[in-house]
Short mmCIF file of C-alpha atoms and ligand atoms in Angstrom, two decimals:
data_model
loop_
_atom_site.label_atom_id
_atom_site.label_comp_id
_atom_site.label_asym_id
_atom_site.label_seq_id
_atom_site.Cartn_x
_atom_site.Cartn_y
_atom_site.Cartn_z
CA MET H 1 99.68 3.31 -125.71
CA ARG H 2 101.67 0.49 -124.57
CA GLU H 3 100.95 -3.23 -124.43
CA ILE H 4 101.30 -5.95 -121.66
CA SER H 5 100.98 -9.67 -123.10
CA ALA H 6 100.50 -13.07 -121.46
CA LYS H 7 100.19 -16.42 -122.49
CA ALA H 8 98.29 -19.42 -121.13
CA HIS H 9 98.34 -23.11 -122.31
CA GLY H 10 95.46 -25.57 -123.02
CA LYS H 11 95.25 -28.92 -120.97
CA VAL H 12 94.33 -32.36 -121.20
CA ASN H 13 92.96 -34.57 -118.25
CA LEU H 14 95.05 -37.59 -117.93
CA HIS H 15 92.52 -38.56 -115.54
CA LEU H 16 89.07 -37.40 -114.90
CA GLY H 17 87.07 -39.07 -112.18
CA VAL H 18 83.68 -37.56 -111.58
CA GLY H 19 81.72 -38.25 -108.52
CA ASP H 20 77.97 -37.24 -107.78
CA ALA H 21 76.66 -33.56 -108.23
CA ARG H 22 76.91 -31.64 -105.08
CA PRO H 23 74.26 -29.35 -103.69
CA ASP H 24 75.87 -26.28 -105.55
CA GLY H 25 75.39 -28.22 -108.93
CA TYR H 26 79.35 -28.91 -109.22
CA HIS H 27 80.68 -32.39 -109.24
CA GLU H 28 83.30 -33.74 -107.11
CA LEU H 29 86.38 -34.55 -109.10
CA VAL H 30 89.69 -36.29 -109.01
CA THR H 31 91.39 -35.28 -112.00
CA VAL H 32 94.95 -35.09 -113.14
CA PHE H 33 95.47 -32.06 -115.40
CA GLN H 34 98.64 -31.74 -117.66
CA SER H 35 99.10 -28.41 -119.69
CA LEU H 36 99.86 -28.65 -123.52
CA SER H 37 101.95 -26.52 -125.66
CA LEU H 38 99.02 -24.95 -127.76
CA SER H 39 98.34 -21.67 -126.04
CA ASP H 40 96.21 -18.45 -126.38
CA THR H 41 98.05 -15.15 -126.02
CA LEU H 42 96.19 -12.14 -124.44
CA THR H 43 97.33 -8.54 -124.79
CA LEU H 44 96.21 -5.43 -122.74
CA GLU H 45 96.46 -2.36 -124.75
CA VAL H 46 96.99 0.23 -121.88
CA ASP H 47 96.12 3.88 -122.53
CA ASP H 48 98.27 5.64 -120.01
CA GLU H 49 96.56 8.97 -121.05
CA ASP H 50 93.17 7.90 -120.14
CA PHE H 51 92.31 7.22 -116.37
CA VAL H 52 89.17 5.64 -115.23
CA ALA H 53 87.63 6.06 -111.74
CA LEU H 54 87.16 2.65 -110.36
CA SER H 55 83.71 3.50 -109.13
CA GLU H 56 82.49 3.93 -112.65
CA GLY H 57 82.70 0.44 -113.68
CA SER H 58 85.12 -1.59 -116.08
CA ILE H 59 88.41 -0.35 -117.10
CA VAL H 60 87.90 -2.61 -120.17
CA VAL H 61 86.69 -0.53 -123.09
CA GLY H 62 86.66 -3.37 -125.74
CA LEU H 63 87.72 -6.88 -126.76
CA THR H 64 88.89 -8.24 -130.03
CA VAL H 65 89.68 -11.98 -130.80
CA SER H 66 91.67 -13.51 -133.64
CA GLY H 67 93.11 -16.89 -134.43
CA LEU H 68 91.17 -20.57 -133.86
CA ASP H 69 87.38 -20.38 -133.64
CA ALA H 70 87.63 -16.49 -133.12
CA ALA H 71 83.98 -16.03 -134.40
CA SER H 72 82.60 -18.03 -131.70
CA VAL H 73 84.31 -16.31 -128.93
CA PRO H 74 82.13 -13.51 -126.97
CA ARG H 75 83.49 -10.07 -127.22
CA ASP H 76 81.49 -8.50 -124.30
CA ALA H 77 81.79 -8.37 -120.45
CA THR H 78 80.64 -12.12 -120.51
CA ASN H 79 84.21 -13.10 -121.74
CA LEU H 80 85.91 -14.87 -119.07
CA ALA H 81 89.04 -12.72 -119.84
CA TRP H 82 87.05 -9.39 -119.45
CA ARG H 83 85.70 -11.09 -116.19
CA GLY H 84 89.32 -11.62 -115.02
CA VAL H 85 90.25 -8.02 -115.51
CA ASP H 86 87.06 -6.90 -113.67
CA THR H 87 87.65 -9.51 -110.82
CA LEU H 88 91.22 -8.42 -110.05
CA VAL H 89 90.43 -4.53 -110.42
CA ASP H 90 87.56 -5.18 -107.92
CA TYR H 91 89.89 -6.92 -105.48
CA TYR H 92 92.37 -4.31 -105.50
CA ARG H 93 89.50 -1.54 -105.07
CA ARG H 94 88.03 -3.33 -102.17
CA VAL H 95 91.14 -4.41 -100.22
CA HIS H 96 93.89 -1.93 -101.30
CA GLY H 97 91.75 1.09 -101.96
CA LEU H 98 92.95 1.38 -105.60
CA THR H 99 90.72 4.22 -107.10
CA HIS H 100 91.95 4.94 -110.71
CA LEU H 101 93.53 2.92 -113.47
CA PRO H 102 94.22 3.43 -117.16
CA ARG H 103 91.54 2.27 -119.46
CA VAL H 104 92.59 -1.11 -121.40
CA ARG H 105 91.55 -2.82 -124.52
CA ILE H 106 91.89 -6.68 -124.53
CA ARG H 107 93.13 -8.45 -127.68
CA ILE H 108 93.03 -12.22 -127.50
CA HIS H 109 94.95 -14.56 -130.23
CA LYS H 110 93.53 -17.97 -129.87
CA GLY H 111 95.48 -21.28 -130.49
CA ILE H 112 93.26 -23.30 -128.11
CA PRO H 113 89.76 -24.57 -129.66
CA THR H 114 86.57 -22.73 -128.14
CA ALA H 115 84.31 -25.10 -126.17
CA GLY H 116 86.72 -28.03 -127.14
CA GLY H 117 87.40 -29.35 -123.61
CA MET H 118 90.89 -27.96 -123.39
CA ALA H 119 90.18 -25.00 -121.13
CA GLY H 120 90.71 -22.39 -123.67
CA GLY H 121 88.33 -19.89 -121.91
CA SER H 122 90.06 -20.58 -118.62
CA ALA H 123 93.39 -19.96 -120.31
CA ASP H 124 92.14 -16.48 -121.27
CA ALA H 125 91.11 -15.75 -117.92
CA ALA H 126 94.33 -17.05 -116.30
CA ALA H 127 96.29 -14.83 -118.90
CA ALA H 128 93.92 -11.75 -118.00
CA LEU H 129 94.81 -12.03 -114.28
CA VAL H 130 98.49 -12.23 -115.15
CA ALA H 131 98.56 -9.36 -117.23
CA THR H 132 96.21 -7.21 -115.07
CA HIS H 133 98.24 -8.04 -112.10
CA ALA H 134 101.30 -6.94 -113.83
CA LEU H 135 99.75 -3.55 -114.70
CA ILE H 136 98.24 -3.00 -111.16
CA SER H 137 101.44 -3.94 -109.42
CA GLU H 138 103.25 -1.27 -111.15
CA THR H 139 101.84 0.93 -108.46
CA MET H 140 100.40 -1.58 -105.83
CA PRO H 141 101.65 -4.23 -103.68
CA ALA H 142 101.59 -7.67 -105.69
CA LEU H 143 99.41 -10.31 -104.42
CA ALA H 144 100.62 -13.80 -102.88
CA PRO H 145 99.98 -16.58 -105.54
CA GLU H 146 97.27 -18.17 -103.13
CA ILE H 147 95.24 -15.04 -103.57
CA LEU H 148 95.31 -15.23 -107.06
CA ASP H 149 94.40 -18.94 -107.13
CA ASP H 150 91.27 -17.94 -104.90
CA LEU H 151 90.10 -15.34 -107.52
CA ALA H 152 90.86 -17.68 -110.34
CA ALA H 153 88.61 -20.17 -108.80
CA VAL H 154 85.75 -17.78 -108.76
CA LEU H 155 86.15 -17.28 -112.34
CA GLY H 156 86.04 -21.04 -113.33
CA SER H 157 86.90 -24.59 -111.81
CA ASP H 158 89.89 -24.90 -114.31
CA VAL H 159 91.28 -21.34 -114.23
CA PRO H 160 93.48 -22.15 -111.09
CA PHE H 161 95.19 -24.84 -113.24
CA SER H 162 95.36 -22.63 -116.08
CA LEU H 163 97.54 -20.33 -113.89
CA ARG H 164 99.73 -22.83 -112.47
CA GLY H 165 100.33 -25.39 -115.54
CA GLY H 166 102.45 -28.28 -115.40
CA THR H 167 101.00 -31.65 -113.97
CA MET H 168 98.56 -31.27 -111.30
CA LEU H 169 96.09 -33.42 -109.33
CA GLY H 170 92.77 -31.44 -108.98
CA THR H 171 90.06 -32.32 -106.31
CA GLY H 172 87.08 -30.35 -105.05
CA ARG H 173 85.58 -29.02 -108.30
CA GLY H 174 89.00 -29.27 -109.96
CA GLU H 175 90.16 -26.05 -108.29
CA ARG H 176 92.25 -27.68 -105.34
CA LEU H 177 95.64 -28.26 -106.80
CA THR H 178 98.61 -30.53 -105.88
CA PRO H 179 101.51 -30.59 -107.96
CA MET H 180 102.45 -34.23 -109.32
CA LEU H 181 105.73 -35.30 -110.64
CA SER H 182 106.09 -36.13 -114.34
CA ARG H 183 109.14 -37.06 -116.36
CA GLY H 184 109.67 -36.35 -119.88
CA GLN H 185 107.60 -35.07 -122.43
CA TYR H 186 104.34 -36.65 -123.92
CA HIS H 187 103.50 -36.16 -127.54
CA TRP H 188 99.84 -35.75 -128.83
CA ALA H 189 97.76 -35.52 -132.01
CA LEU H 190 94.65 -33.15 -131.09
CA VAL H 191 91.50 -33.80 -133.24
CA PHE H 192 89.27 -30.63 -133.26
CA SER H 193 85.56 -30.71 -134.00
CA LYS H 194 83.69 -28.21 -135.98
CA GLU H 195 80.88 -28.07 -133.14
CA GLY H 196 81.89 -27.33 -129.47
CA LEU H 197 80.20 -29.19 -126.67
CA SER H 198 78.64 -27.57 -123.86
CA THR H 199 80.34 -28.69 -120.37
CA PRO H 200 77.30 -28.38 -118.15
CA GLN H 201 75.37 -30.57 -120.80
CA VAL H 202 78.08 -33.34 -120.71
CA PHE H 203 78.13 -33.29 -116.80
CA SER H 204 74.06 -33.41 -116.78
CA ARG H 205 74.32 -36.48 -119.36
CA LEU H 206 76.66 -38.31 -116.90
CA ASP H 207 74.09 -37.76 -114.38
CA GLU H 208 71.38 -39.10 -116.38
CA LEU H 209 73.27 -41.90 -117.62
CA ARG H 210 73.89 -42.79 -113.89
CA THR H 211 70.29 -42.28 -112.87
CA GLN H 212 69.05 -44.88 -115.72
CA GLY H 213 71.44 -47.36 -114.19
CA HIS H 214 74.59 -47.31 -116.50
CA GLN H 215 77.57 -48.72 -114.54
CA LEU H 216 79.54 -45.44 -114.89
CA ASP H 217 81.26 -45.62 -111.22
CA PRO H 218 83.57 -42.52 -110.55
CA SER H 219 87.30 -43.31 -111.22
CA ILE H 220 88.84 -42.06 -108.11
CA GLU H 221 92.14 -44.26 -108.22
CA THR H 222 95.19 -42.47 -109.58
CA ALA H 223 98.15 -44.39 -108.16
CA ASP H 224 98.86 -46.18 -111.30
CA LEU H 225 98.79 -42.90 -113.33
CA ALA H 226 101.17 -41.40 -110.82
CA HIS H 227 103.45 -44.13 -111.29
CA ALA H 228 103.09 -44.06 -115.08
CA LEU H 229 104.02 -40.54 -115.16
CA MET H 230 107.18 -41.14 -113.26
CA THR H 231 108.41 -43.58 -115.93
CA GLY H 232 108.39 -41.00 -118.44
CA GLN H 233 107.22 -43.62 -121.07
CA ALA H 234 104.31 -42.83 -123.36
CA GLY H 235 103.49 -46.52 -123.39
CA GLU H 236 103.04 -46.65 -119.80
CA LEU H 237 100.80 -43.68 -119.75
CA ALA H 238 98.66 -44.96 -122.30
CA LYS H 239 97.48 -47.72 -120.21
CA HIS H 240 96.16 -45.46 -117.32
CA LEU H 241 94.28 -42.65 -119.32
CA ILE H 242 90.78 -42.43 -117.84
CA ASN H 243 87.91 -39.83 -118.26
CA ASP H 244 84.49 -40.40 -116.97
CA LEU H 245 83.04 -37.85 -119.33
CA GLN H 246 83.97 -39.97 -122.29
CA GLY H 247 80.64 -41.83 -121.78
CA PRO H 248 78.55 -39.03 -121.84
CA ALA H 249 80.29 -36.99 -124.25
CA THR H 250 80.08 -39.81 -126.84
CA ASN H 251 76.52 -40.44 -126.06
CA LEU H 252 75.79 -36.76 -126.97
CA ARG H 253 77.98 -36.87 -130.03
CA PRO H 254 78.59 -40.29 -131.50
CA ASP H 255 81.10 -38.75 -134.08
CA ILE H 256 83.51 -38.70 -131.08
CA ALA H 257 83.58 -42.28 -130.65
CA ARG H 258 84.39 -42.79 -134.44
CA THR H 259 87.18 -40.25 -133.93
CA LEU H 260 88.69 -42.12 -131.03
CA GLU H 261 88.29 -45.50 -132.71
CA ARG H 262 89.93 -44.03 -136.03
CA GLY H 263 92.77 -42.49 -134.04
CA GLN H 264 93.69 -45.90 -132.38
CA ARG H 265 93.49 -47.68 -135.87
CA ALA H 266 95.98 -44.82 -137.18
CA GLY H 267 98.39 -46.12 -134.41
CA ALA H 268 97.95 -43.85 -131.51
CA LEU H 269 98.95 -45.52 -128.28
CA ALA H 270 95.71 -44.50 -126.71
CA ALA H 271 92.77 -42.17 -127.44
CA VAL H 272 90.74 -40.31 -125.00
CA VAL H 273 88.34 -37.27 -124.98
CA SER H 274 89.95 -34.16 -123.74
CA GLY H 275 87.91 -32.89 -120.63
CA SER H 276 84.28 -32.63 -121.59
CA GLY H 277 85.09 -32.70 -125.25
CA PRO H 278 84.58 -32.75 -128.16
CA THR H 279 88.29 -32.47 -128.80
CA CYS H 280 90.05 -36.04 -128.94
CA ALA H 281 93.60 -36.47 -127.47
CA LEU H 282 95.59 -39.23 -129.24
CA LEU H 283 98.64 -40.05 -127.29
CA CYS H 284 101.82 -40.91 -129.50
CA SER H 285 105.40 -42.02 -128.77
CA SER H 286 106.97 -39.03 -130.53
CA GLU H 287 106.56 -35.64 -132.30
CA LEU H 288 106.91 -37.62 -135.73
CA HIS H 289 104.51 -40.10 -134.79
CA ALA H 290 101.81 -37.67 -133.45
CA ARG H 291 102.32 -35.75 -136.98
CA ASP H 292 101.76 -39.13 -138.75
CA VAL H 293 98.65 -40.13 -136.94
CA LEU H 294 97.32 -36.43 -137.34
CA ASP H 295 98.13 -36.32 -141.09
CA ASP H 296 96.27 -39.80 -141.43
CA LEU H 297 92.98 -38.39 -139.92
CA LEU H 298 93.21 -35.24 -141.67
CA ASP H 299 93.81 -37.26 -145.02
CA GLU H 300 90.51 -39.08 -144.21
CA GLY H 301 88.61 -35.95 -143.99
CA PHE H 302 88.55 -35.28 -140.16
CA PHE H 303 88.06 -31.53 -139.48
CA SER H 304 90.90 -30.07 -138.17
CA GLY H 305 93.70 -30.59 -135.53
CA THR H 306 97.26 -29.99 -134.33
CA ILE H 307 100.12 -31.69 -132.63
CA ALA H 308 101.19 -30.51 -129.10
CA HIS H 309 103.25 -31.61 -126.44
CA GLY H 310 103.06 -31.69 -122.54
CA PRO H 311 103.69 -30.43 -119.66
CA ALA H 312 104.03 -26.89 -120.52
CA LYS H 313 104.04 -23.78 -118.23
CA GLY H 314 101.35 -21.87 -116.54
CA ALA H 315 100.08 -18.43 -117.44
CA HIS H 316 103.07 -16.12 -117.88
CA LEU H 317 104.04 -12.67 -119.04
CA ILE H 318 105.65 -12.55 -122.47
CA ASN H 319 107.90 -9.58 -123.83
CA ASP H 320 108.39 -11.17 -127.21
CA LEU H 321 105.05 -12.53 -128.97
CA ASN H 322 107.20 -15.53 -130.05
CA ASN H 323 107.82 -16.73 -126.79
O1 C5P V 1 83.63 -23.76 -113.19
P1 C5P V 1 83.08 -23.67 -114.55
O2 C5P V 1 82.26 -22.54 -114.67
O3 C5P V 1 84.16 -23.86 -115.58
O4 C5P V 1 81.99 -25.10 -114.96
C1 C5P V 1 81.21 -24.92 -115.92
C2 C5P V 1 80.08 -25.84 -115.71
O5 C5P V 1 80.46 -27.35 -115.56
C3 C5P V 1 79.39 -25.65 -114.43
O6 C5P V 1 78.46 -24.88 -114.40
C4 C5P V 1 78.91 -27.14 -114.09
O7 C5P V 1 77.71 -27.34 -114.78
C5 C5P V 1 80.07 -27.94 -114.76
N1 C5P V 1 81.00 -28.47 -113.95
C6 C5P V 1 80.62 -29.55 -112.73
N2 C5P V 1 81.51 -29.95 -112.01
C7 C5P V 1 82.66 -29.39 -112.04
C8 C5P V 1 83.23 -28.60 -112.88
C9 C5P V 1 82.34 -28.16 -113.80
O8 C5P V 1 79.44 -29.87 -112.82
N3 C5P V 1 83.70 -29.84 -111.11
#
């Protein structure tokens, strides 16, 4: 038995502008992703003694999860990491005629909250693609990054960004990426929630609120944010954080509004819902400041959280699990 491990990071949307629903049910987005230091690690336990014919279905024989929110992560073939392995194997079977592979077991260690608006599931899918690609390309041609991106987009709108990491403008449903310049590091206090939020439900609530006549126009302009990112100043960035899903998320979960308000009172430079929530991202001026703000909220009984900084890397292989 041998192991192949990959790590992928969570993200925050520094800008999340949401347009109308498209005929396929997705919403047109203009978003700016930045990856953060908190991460999940995925390990493939490869059994080189036990090969499976690819006509017989999945090479995955099981999946275990440890770490943050482990109990709420599916352990069957619906898990996005499992689907990530199957997707890549299927591509090589169809396009390159791959016939046999060793069976694998997936082990995930989570540091990103589940259903928290931080792309935790997408990170696991991206790590699965990277680790599976390493396994298959031992004997088959490596894939061009664009092909991996396309496969990632089939798995989920945020998976291509989880693969790439850094700071990116996302358009389409979030899967079309353009790198952006970002100077320096930004520090965050992240406040988690006991209960996750369903992303489709938050998008639907935005549609409902718009239908009811609430003034929730799509935020499409990112030029000021792009400029702020080039200054490297957290104080500048703080002025331009925007999330169109914040309204519907707080409408569904009023506790989120309290967390944001409390974060600002604790001295955060800005407070914003991360993605579709419920995680709240509090922008701070330094790591120490982030620690102070987080401690303040935890002392007051807020559920849990962590500090993090960005930007971080895309999904990558690791040899040493401390990497
Ligand atoms: O792409 P992904 O499977 O991660 O999306 C989850 C759900 O979030 C979609 O089924 C859809 O309801 C919603 N979504 C959306 N518009 C996007 C991205 C996601 O409506 N651009």
